Amino acid sequence: MNTTERGRALSEELNPGMEDALNERYGHLVPGMAEGVVDFAYGRQYARDGLDLKSRYIATIAALTALGGQTKPQLKVNIAGGRKAGLTQQEIGEVIWQMALYGGFPAAINGLNAALEVFEAE
Amino acid sequence: MNTTERGRALSEELNPGMEDALNERYGHLVPGMAEGVVDFAYGRQYARDGLDLKSRYIATIAALTALGGQTKPQLKVNIAGGRKAGLTQQEIGEVIWQMALYGGFPAAINGLNAALEVFEAE
Amino acid sequence: MNTTERGRALSEELNPGMEDALNERYGHLVPGMAEGVVDFAYGRQYARDGLDLKSRYIATIAALTALGGQTKPQLKVNIAGGRKAGLTQQEIGEVIWQMALYGGFPAAINGLNAALEVFEAE
Amino acid sequence: MNTTERGRALSEELNPGMEDALNERYGHLVPGMAEGVVDFAYGRQYARDGLDLKSRYIATIAALTALGGQTKPQLKVNIAGGRKAGLTQQEIGEVIWQMALYGGFPAAINGLNAALEVFEAE
Amino acid sequence: MNTTERGRALSEELNPGMEDALNERYGHLVPGMAEGVVDFAYGRQYARDGLDLKSRYIATIAALTALGGQTKPQLKVNIAGGRKAGLTQQEIGEVIWQMALYGGFPAAINGLNAALEVFEAE
Amino acid sequence: MNTTERGRALSEELNPGMEDALNERYGHLVPGMAEGVVDFAYGRQYARDGLDLKSRYIATIAALTALGGQTKPQLKVNIAGGRKAGLTQQEIGEVIWQMALYGGFPAAINGLNAALEVFEAE
């Protein structure tokens, strides 16, 4: 299985329909963009060995929180993904609040708000 | 044990001598700053329940990598801390490289360079 | 008076009810988070000697503007706080517009928009 | 023609009415701010020799995308400006998607969303 | 006195020789850049009414600290400028450490290091 | 030719030996990382149709300047790449200085310093 196939399998498991949705929304403007996401983000990153999926979501939730609220849609997608990968609500809350130390208090509070929105929708 | 004592115990375990070093370097300019770090960063964050220490270091290494190389000294301190908490070199490499997706390729490559410096010093 | 009590007194003066509101919204997810904000942000920062409160709000408004619009809710809270601490609308406008030099023109203009929203609500 | 006049001529060509709009919205709070934008941003930057206007918009669209979605209003203004300066929708899509490498995937996707909104309004 | 002359007078007072130094270093590559700095940064920002110079330096030191250590040379220049404008070492230390709340602990500590370097050179 | 092959051809043309260098430095820690860079950054981004290479370098130089000096090594690599792709020193200077508007004056000045280092080495 090459990286694209491996990425497609994982992306379908974690975010069913995502590749099609990207293609439909962005494909006419940036042809091949969806396949690039599947191959690189999923096939060559999340599907790699050496770090379990729960830890990968911890890393992503931490980074998007610290980078600030402008990535709120993606933060919410990854909080939901982390829940599927087995993270508890508490673990996610802890990761986000710890980011007060690195991204500042406003970023951490905005991150908690994103988490609450995801948890309320569960 | 209050948060300051709990933080002091953990900070001494993870970074022996850090509180004294902060006091000596910054205490004349910002009195009480070292105790604030011990109480808030260690006692009220890293020493919290709900997330194991390895995961906390994954979150921190991810965030500092994504925020960019300007925090290289702190990134290196936390990579070393993560090693003490039980993360393998491979796990740390995976966390950092995954940040190519969120902080960009230059940030991820700068993060790998920081990790290599820590690993070479081991 | 310890740092938590000192922080609580100041936070109640500047943002009455904030600690309770944080507890109600985030306490089930991140227990103790509200006390951490009160102790560290208020007791160990804003309540410190060595810099008057007006200057502290100038620093905060400047930083949140330069960091970009993703912290708009917190920027608005701090603009309102700066007004309570005695800053004029003009002084706040000057601080924000000066940030064109450091955070860029879009960040400064977004900051002015936040200020106008606060001033209109006065 | 001094830098203010040169800036005014170009700003009126690219964004008719902008100086008046800035004056009306911000002039009471930050007197002279609109003239500063006209003089510095247009007269001393966009109106300079040495780089054609299309390339200047490529640079701006790239930077605002990489800096993240908090500058979405300004990103949309500059995407529309780039279209007036002769950039195709495809060129703009390419610039934005390339920013996945430098500002991360979420920033690039948020940038594409801004572009789609501008293109739909054309 | 127009904005360029007003800016030149203030920049010569605060940073004697700066315009010439900028011209010599960057003028062959970006003609007029030094005058743009003098006119916009000094004449249209720092020389404005409505906020005293000490407060302007507080704002700048806060922002550059929060934005992170990549602007260390400029942070040091502005710390030295703030000292000239009358800020005490303690006030500057307070401004910088407060940024732990907004730019994170690593950014604040890097800012303190920049301040110590300036103070040691005094 | 698939995306990896297309990327390898372009990367060898623009940065001869880069893939081998990445492999040697990072391959033991993050296996496959170099191929991922070649495939995604070169094959799926820089080698795409729809935007000429000069414009791609304008976009990259602009973004790395605006993101701040922490990516100085990568900014220098891309300034050198832009020169190979046909950008003049003046065009690069203009792109960088324009970023004063979006990333702030310190970021733009740090970017000019990076450019001067590259130009002096030519």
Coordinates of C-alpha atoms in Angstrom, one line a residue, chain D residues 11-90:
Chain D
S11 CA -5.5 54.0 -3.3
E12 CA -8.3 55.8 -5.1
E13 CA -7.7 53.6 -8.2
L14 CA -7.5 50.3 -6.2
N15 CA -10.0 51.0 -3.4
P16 CA -12.1 54.0 -4.3
G17 CA -13.4 55.8 -1.2
M18 CA -11.1 54.0 1.2
E19 CA -9.4 57.1 2.7
D20 CA -12.8 58.7 3.3
A21 CA -14.1 55.5 4.9
L22 CA -11.1 55.2 7.2
N23 CA -11.5 58.9 8.2
E24 CA -15.2 58.5 8.9
R25 CA -14.7 55.3 11.0
Y26 CA -11.5 56.0 12.8
G27 CA -10.7 59.7 12.4
H28 CA -12.3 60.9 15.6
L29 CA -10.3 58.4 17.6
V30 CA -6.9 58.5 15.8
P31 CA -6.7 61.7 13.9
G32 CA -4.6 61.5 10.8
M33 CA -4.6 57.7 10.7
A34 CA -6.2 57.6 7.2
E35 CA -3.6 59.9 5.8
G36 CA -0.9 57.7 7.4
V37 CA -2.3 54.6 5.6
V38 CA -2.5 56.5 2.3
D39 CA 1.0 57.9 2.6
F40 CA 2.8 54.8 4.0
A41 CA 0.9 51.8 2.7
Y42 CA 0.1 53.2 -0.7
G43 CA 2.6 56.1 -1.4
R44 CA 5.6 54.5 0.2
Q45 CA 4.9 50.9 -0.5
Y46 CA 2.5 49.8 -3.2
A47 CA 3.3 52.8 -5.4
R48 CA 7.0 52.1 -5.3
D49 CA 9.0 51.2 -8.4
G50 CA 10.9 47.9 -8.6
L51 CA 8.1 45.4 -8.3
D52 CA 4.9 45.2 -10.4
L53 CA 1.5 45.4 -8.7
K54 CA 0.6 41.8 -9.5
S55 CA 3.7 40.6 -7.6
R56 CA 2.9 43.0 -4.7
Y57 CA -0.5 41.4 -4.3
I58 CA 1.0 37.9 -4.5
A59 CA 3.3 38.9 -1.6
T60 CA 0.5 40.3 0.4
I61 CA -1.9 37.4 -0.2
A62 CA 0.8 34.9 0.8
A63 CA 1.7 36.8 4.0
L64 CA -1.8 37.3 5.2
T65 CA -2.6 33.6 4.5
A66 CA 0.4 32.4 6.4
L67 CA -0.2 34.7 9.3
G68 CA -3.5 33.0 9.8
G69 CA -7.2 33.6 9.5
Q70 CA -7.4 36.5 12.0
T71 CA -6.8 38.9 9.2
K72 CA -9.6 37.5 7.0
P73 CA -11.2 40.8 6.3
Q74 CA -7.9 42.2 5.0
L75 CA -7.1 39.0 3.1
K76 CA -10.4 39.3 1.3
V77 CA -9.7 43.0 0.4
N78 CA -6.3 42.1 -1.0
I79 CA -7.6 39.1 -2.9
A80 CA -10.1 41.4 -4.5
G81 CA -7.3 43.9 -5.1
G82 CA -5.1 41.2 -6.7
R83 CA -7.9 40.4 -9.1
K84 CA -8.1 44.0 -10.1
A85 CA -4.4 44.0 -10.6
G86 CA -4.7 41.1 -13.0
L87 CA -4.2 38.0 -11.0
T88 CA -6.3 35.0 -12.1
Q89 CA -8.4 33.0 -9.7
Q90 CA -6.1 30.1 -10.3

